[in-house]
Tab-separated table of C-alpha atoms (C1' of nucleotides) in Angstrom:
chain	number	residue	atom	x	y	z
X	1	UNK	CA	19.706	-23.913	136.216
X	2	UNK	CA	22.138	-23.618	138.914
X	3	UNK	CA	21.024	-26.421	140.942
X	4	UNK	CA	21.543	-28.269	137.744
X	5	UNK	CA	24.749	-27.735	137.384
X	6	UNK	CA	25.749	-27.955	141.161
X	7	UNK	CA	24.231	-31.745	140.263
X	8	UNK	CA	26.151	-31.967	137.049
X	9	UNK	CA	29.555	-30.935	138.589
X	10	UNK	CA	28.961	-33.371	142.122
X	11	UNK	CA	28.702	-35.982	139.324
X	12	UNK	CA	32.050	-35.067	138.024
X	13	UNK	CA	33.629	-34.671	141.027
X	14	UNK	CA	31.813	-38.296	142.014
X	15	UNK	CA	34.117	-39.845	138.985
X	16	UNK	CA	37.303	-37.464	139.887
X	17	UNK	CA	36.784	-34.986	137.126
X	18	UNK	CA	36.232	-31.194	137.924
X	19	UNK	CA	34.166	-28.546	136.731
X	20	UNK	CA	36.458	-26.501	134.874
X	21	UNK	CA	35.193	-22.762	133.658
X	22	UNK	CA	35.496	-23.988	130.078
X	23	UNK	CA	33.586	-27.153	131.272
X	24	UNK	CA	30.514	-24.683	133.253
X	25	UNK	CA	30.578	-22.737	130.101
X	26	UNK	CA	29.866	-25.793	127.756
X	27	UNK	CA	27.303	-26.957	130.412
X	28	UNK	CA	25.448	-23.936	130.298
X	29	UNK	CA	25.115	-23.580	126.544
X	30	UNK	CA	23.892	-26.975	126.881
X	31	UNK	CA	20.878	-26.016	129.417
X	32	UNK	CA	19.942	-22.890	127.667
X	33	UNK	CA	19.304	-24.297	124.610
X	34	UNK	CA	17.959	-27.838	125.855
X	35	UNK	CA	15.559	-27.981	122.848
X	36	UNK	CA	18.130	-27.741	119.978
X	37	UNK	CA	20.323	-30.280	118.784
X	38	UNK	CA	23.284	-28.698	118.525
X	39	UNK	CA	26.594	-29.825	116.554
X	40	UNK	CA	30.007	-29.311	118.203
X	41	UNK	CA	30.349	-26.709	116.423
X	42	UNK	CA	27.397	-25.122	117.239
X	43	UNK	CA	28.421	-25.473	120.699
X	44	UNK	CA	31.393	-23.654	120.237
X	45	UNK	CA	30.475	-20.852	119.338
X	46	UNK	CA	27.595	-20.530	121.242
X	47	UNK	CA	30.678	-21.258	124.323
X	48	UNK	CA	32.998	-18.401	122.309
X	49	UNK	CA	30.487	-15.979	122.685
X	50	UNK	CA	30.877	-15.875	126.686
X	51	UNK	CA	34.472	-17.653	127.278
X	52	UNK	CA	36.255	-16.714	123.808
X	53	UNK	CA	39.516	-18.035	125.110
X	54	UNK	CA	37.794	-21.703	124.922
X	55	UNK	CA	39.929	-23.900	121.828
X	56	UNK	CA	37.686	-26.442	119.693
X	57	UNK	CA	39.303	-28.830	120.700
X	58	UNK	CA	38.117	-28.862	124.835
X	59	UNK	CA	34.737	-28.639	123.382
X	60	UNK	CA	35.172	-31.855	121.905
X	61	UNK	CA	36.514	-33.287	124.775
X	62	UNK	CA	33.826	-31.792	127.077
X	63	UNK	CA	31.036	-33.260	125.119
X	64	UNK	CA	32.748	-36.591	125.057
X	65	UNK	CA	32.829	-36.649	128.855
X	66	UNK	CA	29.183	-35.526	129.048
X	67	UNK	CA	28.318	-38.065	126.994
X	68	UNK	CA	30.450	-40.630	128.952
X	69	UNK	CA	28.727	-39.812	131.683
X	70	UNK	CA	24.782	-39.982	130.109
X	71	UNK	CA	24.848	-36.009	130.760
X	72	UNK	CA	24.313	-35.606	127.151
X	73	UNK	CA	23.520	-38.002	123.836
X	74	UNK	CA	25.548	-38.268	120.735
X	75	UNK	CA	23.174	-38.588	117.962
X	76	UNK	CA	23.592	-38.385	114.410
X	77	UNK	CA	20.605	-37.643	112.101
X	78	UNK	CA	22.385	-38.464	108.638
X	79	UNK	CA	24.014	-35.185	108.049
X	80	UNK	CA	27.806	-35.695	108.516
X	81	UNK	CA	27.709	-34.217	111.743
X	82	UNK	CA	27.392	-35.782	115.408
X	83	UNK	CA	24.750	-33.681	117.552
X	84	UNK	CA	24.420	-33.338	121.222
X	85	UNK	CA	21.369	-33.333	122.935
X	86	UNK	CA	20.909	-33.321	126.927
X	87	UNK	CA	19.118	-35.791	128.775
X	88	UNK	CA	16.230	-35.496	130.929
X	89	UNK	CA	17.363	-35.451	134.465
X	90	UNK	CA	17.281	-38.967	136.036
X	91	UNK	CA	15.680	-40.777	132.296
X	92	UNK	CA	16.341	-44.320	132.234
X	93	UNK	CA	16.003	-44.082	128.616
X	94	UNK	CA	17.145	-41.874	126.062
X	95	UNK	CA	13.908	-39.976	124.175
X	96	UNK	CA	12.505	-40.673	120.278
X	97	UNK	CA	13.014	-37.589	117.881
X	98	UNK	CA	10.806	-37.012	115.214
X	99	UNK	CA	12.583	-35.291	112.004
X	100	UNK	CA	10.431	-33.898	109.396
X	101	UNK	CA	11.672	-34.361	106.256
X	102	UNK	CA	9.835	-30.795	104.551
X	103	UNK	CA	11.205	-28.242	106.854
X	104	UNK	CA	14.176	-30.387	108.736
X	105	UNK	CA	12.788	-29.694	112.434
X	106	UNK	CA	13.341	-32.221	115.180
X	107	UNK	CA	11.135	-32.456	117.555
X	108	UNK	CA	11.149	-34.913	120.956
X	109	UNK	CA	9.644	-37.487	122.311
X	110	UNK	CA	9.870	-38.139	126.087
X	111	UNK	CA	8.094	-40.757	126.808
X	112	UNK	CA	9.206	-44.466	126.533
X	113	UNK	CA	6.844	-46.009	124.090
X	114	UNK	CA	8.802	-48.638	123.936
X	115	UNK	CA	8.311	-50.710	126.846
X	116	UNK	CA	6.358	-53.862	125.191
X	117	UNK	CA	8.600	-53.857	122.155
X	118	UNK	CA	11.758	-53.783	124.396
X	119	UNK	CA	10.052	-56.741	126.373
X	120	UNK	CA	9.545	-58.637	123.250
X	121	UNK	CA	13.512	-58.352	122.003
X	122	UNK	CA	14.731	-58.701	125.142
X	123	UNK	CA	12.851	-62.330	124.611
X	124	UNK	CA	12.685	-63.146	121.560
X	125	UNK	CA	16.355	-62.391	120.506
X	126	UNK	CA	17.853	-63.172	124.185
X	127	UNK	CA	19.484	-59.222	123.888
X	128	UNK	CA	20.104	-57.336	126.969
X	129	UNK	CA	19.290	-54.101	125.909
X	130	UNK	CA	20.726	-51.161	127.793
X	131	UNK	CA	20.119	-48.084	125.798
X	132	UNK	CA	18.040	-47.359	122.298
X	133	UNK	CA	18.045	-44.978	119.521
X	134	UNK	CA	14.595	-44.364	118.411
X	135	UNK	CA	13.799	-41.957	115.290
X	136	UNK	CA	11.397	-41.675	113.007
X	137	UNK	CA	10.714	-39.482	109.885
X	138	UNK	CA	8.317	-37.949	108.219
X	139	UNK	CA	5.776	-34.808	107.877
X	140	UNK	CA	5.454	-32.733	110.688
X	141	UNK	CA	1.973	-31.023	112.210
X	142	UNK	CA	3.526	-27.519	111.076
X	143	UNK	CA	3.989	-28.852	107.548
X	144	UNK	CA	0.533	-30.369	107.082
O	1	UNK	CA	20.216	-62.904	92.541
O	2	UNK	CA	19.941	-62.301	88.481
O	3	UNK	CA	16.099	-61.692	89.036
O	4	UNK	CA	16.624	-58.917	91.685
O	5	UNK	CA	19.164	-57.404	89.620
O	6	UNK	CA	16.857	-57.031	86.737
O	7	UNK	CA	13.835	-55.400	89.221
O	8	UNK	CA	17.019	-53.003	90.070
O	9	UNK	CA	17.277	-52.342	86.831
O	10	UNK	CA	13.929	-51.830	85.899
O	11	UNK	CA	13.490	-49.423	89.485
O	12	UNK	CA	16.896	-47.444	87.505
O	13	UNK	CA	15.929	-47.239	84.066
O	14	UNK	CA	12.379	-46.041	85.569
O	15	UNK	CA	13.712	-42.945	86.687
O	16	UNK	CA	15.944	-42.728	83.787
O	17	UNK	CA	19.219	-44.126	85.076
O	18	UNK	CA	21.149	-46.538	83.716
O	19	UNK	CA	22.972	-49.721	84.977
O	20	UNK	CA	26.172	-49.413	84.159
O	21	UNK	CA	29.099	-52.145	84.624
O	22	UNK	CA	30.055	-49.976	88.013
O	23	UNK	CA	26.887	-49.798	89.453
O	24	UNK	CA	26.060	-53.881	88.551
O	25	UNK	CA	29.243	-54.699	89.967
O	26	UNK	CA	28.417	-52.688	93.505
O	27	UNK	CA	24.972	-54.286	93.432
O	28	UNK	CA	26.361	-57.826	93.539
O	29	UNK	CA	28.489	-57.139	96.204
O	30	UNK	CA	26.103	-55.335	97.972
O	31	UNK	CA	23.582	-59.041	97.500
O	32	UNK	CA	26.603	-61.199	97.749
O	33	UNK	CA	27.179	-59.459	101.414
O	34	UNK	CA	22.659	-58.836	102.263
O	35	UNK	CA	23.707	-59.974	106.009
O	36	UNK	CA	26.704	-56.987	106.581
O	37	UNK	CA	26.774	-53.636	107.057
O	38	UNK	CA	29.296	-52.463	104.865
O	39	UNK	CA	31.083	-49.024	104.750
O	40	UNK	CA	31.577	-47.318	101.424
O	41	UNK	CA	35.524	-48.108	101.791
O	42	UNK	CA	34.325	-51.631	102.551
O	43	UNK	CA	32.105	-52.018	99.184
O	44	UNK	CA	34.694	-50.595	97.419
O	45	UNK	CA	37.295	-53.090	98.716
O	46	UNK	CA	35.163	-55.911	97.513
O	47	UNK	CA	34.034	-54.086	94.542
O	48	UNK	CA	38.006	-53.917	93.107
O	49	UNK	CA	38.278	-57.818	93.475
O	50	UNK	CA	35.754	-57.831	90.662
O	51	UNK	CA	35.901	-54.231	88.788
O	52	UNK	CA	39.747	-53.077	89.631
O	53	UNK	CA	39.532	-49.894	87.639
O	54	UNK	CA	36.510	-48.454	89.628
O	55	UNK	CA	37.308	-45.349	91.054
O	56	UNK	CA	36.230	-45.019	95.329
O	57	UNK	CA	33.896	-41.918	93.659
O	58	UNK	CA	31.791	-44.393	91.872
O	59	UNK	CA	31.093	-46.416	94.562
O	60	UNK	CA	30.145	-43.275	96.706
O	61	UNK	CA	27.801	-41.941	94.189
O	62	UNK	CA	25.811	-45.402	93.510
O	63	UNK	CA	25.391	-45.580	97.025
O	64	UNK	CA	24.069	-42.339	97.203
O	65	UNK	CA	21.418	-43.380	94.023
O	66	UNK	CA	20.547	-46.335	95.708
O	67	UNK	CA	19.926	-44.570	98.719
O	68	UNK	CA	18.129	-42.365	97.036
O	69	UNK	CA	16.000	-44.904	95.429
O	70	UNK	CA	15.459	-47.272	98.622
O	71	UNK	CA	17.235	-49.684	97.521
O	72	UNK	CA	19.782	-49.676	100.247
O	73	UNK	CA	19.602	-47.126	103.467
O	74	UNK	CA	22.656	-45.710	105.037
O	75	UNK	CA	23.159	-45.898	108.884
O	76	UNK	CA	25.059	-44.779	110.989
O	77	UNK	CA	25.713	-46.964	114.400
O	78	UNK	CA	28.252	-43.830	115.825
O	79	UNK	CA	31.342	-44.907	114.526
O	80	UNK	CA	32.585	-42.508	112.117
O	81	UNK	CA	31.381	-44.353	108.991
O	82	UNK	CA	28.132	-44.513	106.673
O	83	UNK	CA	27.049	-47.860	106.099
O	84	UNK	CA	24.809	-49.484	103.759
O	85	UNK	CA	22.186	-52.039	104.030
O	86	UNK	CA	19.965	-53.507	101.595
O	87	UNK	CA	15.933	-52.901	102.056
O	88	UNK	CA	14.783	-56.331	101.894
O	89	UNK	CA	12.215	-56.424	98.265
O	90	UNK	CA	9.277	-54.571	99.044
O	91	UNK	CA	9.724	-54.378	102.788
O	92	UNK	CA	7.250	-50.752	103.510
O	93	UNK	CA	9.635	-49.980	106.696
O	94	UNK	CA	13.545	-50.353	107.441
O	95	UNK	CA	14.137	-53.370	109.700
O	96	UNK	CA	15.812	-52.715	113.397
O	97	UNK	CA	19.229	-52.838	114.423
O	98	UNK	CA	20.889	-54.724	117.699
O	99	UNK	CA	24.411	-53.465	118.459
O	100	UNK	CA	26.641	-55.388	120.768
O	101	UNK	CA	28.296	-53.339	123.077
O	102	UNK	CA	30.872	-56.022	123.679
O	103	UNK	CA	31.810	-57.685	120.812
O	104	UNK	CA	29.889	-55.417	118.090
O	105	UNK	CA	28.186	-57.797	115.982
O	106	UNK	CA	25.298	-56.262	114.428
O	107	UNK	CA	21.903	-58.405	114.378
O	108	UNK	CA	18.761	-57.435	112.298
O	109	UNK	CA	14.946	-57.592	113.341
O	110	UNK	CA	13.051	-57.852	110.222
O	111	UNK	CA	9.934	-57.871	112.304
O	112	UNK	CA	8.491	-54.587	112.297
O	113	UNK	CA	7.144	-54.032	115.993
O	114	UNK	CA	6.726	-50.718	115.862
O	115	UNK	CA	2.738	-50.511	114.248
O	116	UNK	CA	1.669	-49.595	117.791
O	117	UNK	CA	4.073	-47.356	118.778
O	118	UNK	CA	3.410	-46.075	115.315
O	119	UNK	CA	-0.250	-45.371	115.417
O	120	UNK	CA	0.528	-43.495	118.613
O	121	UNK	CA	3.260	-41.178	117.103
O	122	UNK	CA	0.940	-40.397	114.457
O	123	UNK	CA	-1.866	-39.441	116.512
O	124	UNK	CA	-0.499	-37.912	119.561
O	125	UNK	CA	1.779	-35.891	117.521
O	126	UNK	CA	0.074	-35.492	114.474
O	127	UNK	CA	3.382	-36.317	112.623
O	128	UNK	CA	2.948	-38.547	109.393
O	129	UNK	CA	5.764	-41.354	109.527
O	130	UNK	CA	7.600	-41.833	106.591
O	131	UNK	CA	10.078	-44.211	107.734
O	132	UNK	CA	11.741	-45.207	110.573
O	133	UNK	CA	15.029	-45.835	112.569
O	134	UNK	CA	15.221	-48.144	115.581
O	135	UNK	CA	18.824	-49.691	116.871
O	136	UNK	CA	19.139	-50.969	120.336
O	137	UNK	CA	22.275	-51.359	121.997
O	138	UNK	CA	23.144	-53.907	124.639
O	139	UNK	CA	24.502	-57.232	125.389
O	140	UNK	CA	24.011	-60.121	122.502
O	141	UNK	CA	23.014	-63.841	123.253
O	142	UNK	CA	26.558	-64.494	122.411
O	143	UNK	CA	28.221	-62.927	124.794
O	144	UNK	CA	26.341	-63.679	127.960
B	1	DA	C1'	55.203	-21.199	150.622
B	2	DA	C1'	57.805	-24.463	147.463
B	3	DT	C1'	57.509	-28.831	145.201
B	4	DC	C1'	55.549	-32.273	142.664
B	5	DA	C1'	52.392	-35.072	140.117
B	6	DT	C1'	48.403	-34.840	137.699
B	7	DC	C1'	44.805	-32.783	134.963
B	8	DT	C1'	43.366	-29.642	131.723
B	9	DT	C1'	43.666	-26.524	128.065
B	10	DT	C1'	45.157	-24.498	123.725
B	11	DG	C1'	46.479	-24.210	118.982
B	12	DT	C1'	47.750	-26.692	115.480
B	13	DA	C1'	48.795	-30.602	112.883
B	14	DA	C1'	47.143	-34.938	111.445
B	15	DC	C1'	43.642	-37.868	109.959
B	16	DA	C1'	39.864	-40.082	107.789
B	17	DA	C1'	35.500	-39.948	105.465
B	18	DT	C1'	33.216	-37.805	101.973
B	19	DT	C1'	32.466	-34.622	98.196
B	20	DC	C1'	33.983	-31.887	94.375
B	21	DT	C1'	36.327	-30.890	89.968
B	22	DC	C1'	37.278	-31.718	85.550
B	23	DA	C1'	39.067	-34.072	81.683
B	24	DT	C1'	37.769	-38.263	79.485
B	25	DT	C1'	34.769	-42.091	78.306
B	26	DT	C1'	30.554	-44.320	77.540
B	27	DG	C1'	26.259	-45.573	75.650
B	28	DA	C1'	21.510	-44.626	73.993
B	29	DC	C1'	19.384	-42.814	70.254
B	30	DA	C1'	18.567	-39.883	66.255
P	1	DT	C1'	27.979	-43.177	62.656
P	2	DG	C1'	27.718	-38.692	65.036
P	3	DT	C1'	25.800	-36.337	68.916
P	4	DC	C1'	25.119	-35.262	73.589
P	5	DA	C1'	23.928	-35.950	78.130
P	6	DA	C1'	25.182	-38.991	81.635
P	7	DA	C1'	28.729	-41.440	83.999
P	8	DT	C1'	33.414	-42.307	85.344
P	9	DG	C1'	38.210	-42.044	87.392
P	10	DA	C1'	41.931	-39.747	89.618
P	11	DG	C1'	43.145	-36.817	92.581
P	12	DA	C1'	42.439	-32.441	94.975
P	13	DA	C1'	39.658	-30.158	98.309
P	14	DT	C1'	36.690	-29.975	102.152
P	15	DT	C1'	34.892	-31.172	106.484
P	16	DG	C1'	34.297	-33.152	111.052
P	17	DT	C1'	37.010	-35.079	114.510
P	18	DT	C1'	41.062	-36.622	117.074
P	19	DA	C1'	45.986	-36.596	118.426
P	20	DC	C1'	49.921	-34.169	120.019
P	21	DA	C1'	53.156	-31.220	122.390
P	22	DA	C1'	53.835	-27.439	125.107
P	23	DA	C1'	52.093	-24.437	128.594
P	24	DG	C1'	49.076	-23.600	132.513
P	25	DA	C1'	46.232	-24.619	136.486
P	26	DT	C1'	45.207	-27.368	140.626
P	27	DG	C1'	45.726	-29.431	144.877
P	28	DA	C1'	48.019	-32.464	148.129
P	29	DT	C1'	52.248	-32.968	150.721
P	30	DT	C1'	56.021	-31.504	152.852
DNA sequence: AATCATCTTTGTAACAATTCTCATTTGACA
DNA sequence: TGTCAAATGAGAATTGTTACAAAGATGATT
């Protein structure tokens, strides 16, 4: 956890940006729930719970520089709001979610899968492809 | 065009809806315009040329029915707009997306590409697809 | 230590996309 | 033709997100 955010923060501090306390607090909501996929909102107050001072608004803007900086994804799963989920550390590639349409979980996917497919694209459609969104729905193993 | 109107109209009055003037006038534009990826305010736009009394409402519930009946499916490329796409006729999956990050154009795969990965998903995670999202996001032919 | 420029934050206002409300209209069918 | 549920239109309301202005923190330079 801490190294992680020691690595996080010389990242910042690589692109002149510093690790505010409002910023550490975001970041470790972030880490200690890894698995969710939390809205902004959802991040907040998670955030307001430890740092209540923190305004919606440098949420927003924290999230935006994560994302800027591939510390976290923006995703959108069709309900109006824009969730943020953390990337492995070091993945090339961002991971497949699987949504189950019965109960609404979302479940991950880290491994690539898509190597041959990306190959063929990258061909057939001359499309340099730099980062994917990968999601599929359907009936999950607890809903069976 | 008149033939796949009337097959929407069947698909409608099959589930007891109706076709009214509104929702034939959205479904033209949404077949006059098969290659875009219009937003609701977009359809709208081009619906009024045709239908000037139709209320933005209208248009935002027939996209919902459509959506609900597969005729169209709404994505979302991370902009902060909905957009609709026609399923082509009796296509079992949702085609692919390729997003230009430089100039934006969106390209379609209609290929589906994904029965591998698919048959692995299924398996592995005992998860029973349903349907399917896949955009990648990179550099297009054109703008190399 | 004082100064200065630069970030950063906060709270709130503004905004834009979408949904809701409700009075009115329509159209299928008895 | 009268009935009634379904559909519509206009605008209000809601919601997620961004912009703004003022205040505060930071850190380098003198």
């Amino acid at each position: 956890m801490e190294q992680r955010i020691e690595r996080i923060k010389k990242q910042l501090h690589s692109q002149s940006y510093k690790l505010t306390p409002q910023r550490e607090a975001t970041v470790r909501v972030l880490l200690e729930h890894e698995d969710d996929h939390l809205s902004a909102e959802d991040v907040y107050m998670l955030v307001k719970e430890k740092y209540p001072e923190i305004g919606l608004a440098t949420v927003y803007r924290t999230l935006e520089l994560l994302t800027e900086l591939k510390v976290v994804d923006k995703i959108n799963f069709g309900d109006g709001v824009s969730r943020y989920d953390l990337r492995q550390e070091g993945a090339a590639h961002f991971h497949h979610h699987l949504v189950c349409i019965e109960c609404g979980a979302v479940d991950e996917i880290q491994e690539d899968l898509l190597e041959d497919v990306e190959k063929v694209v990258e061909h057939r459609w001359n499309f340099t492809i730099k980062d994917h969104r990968l999601t599929f729905h359907g009936i999950c193993h607890r809903c069976k």
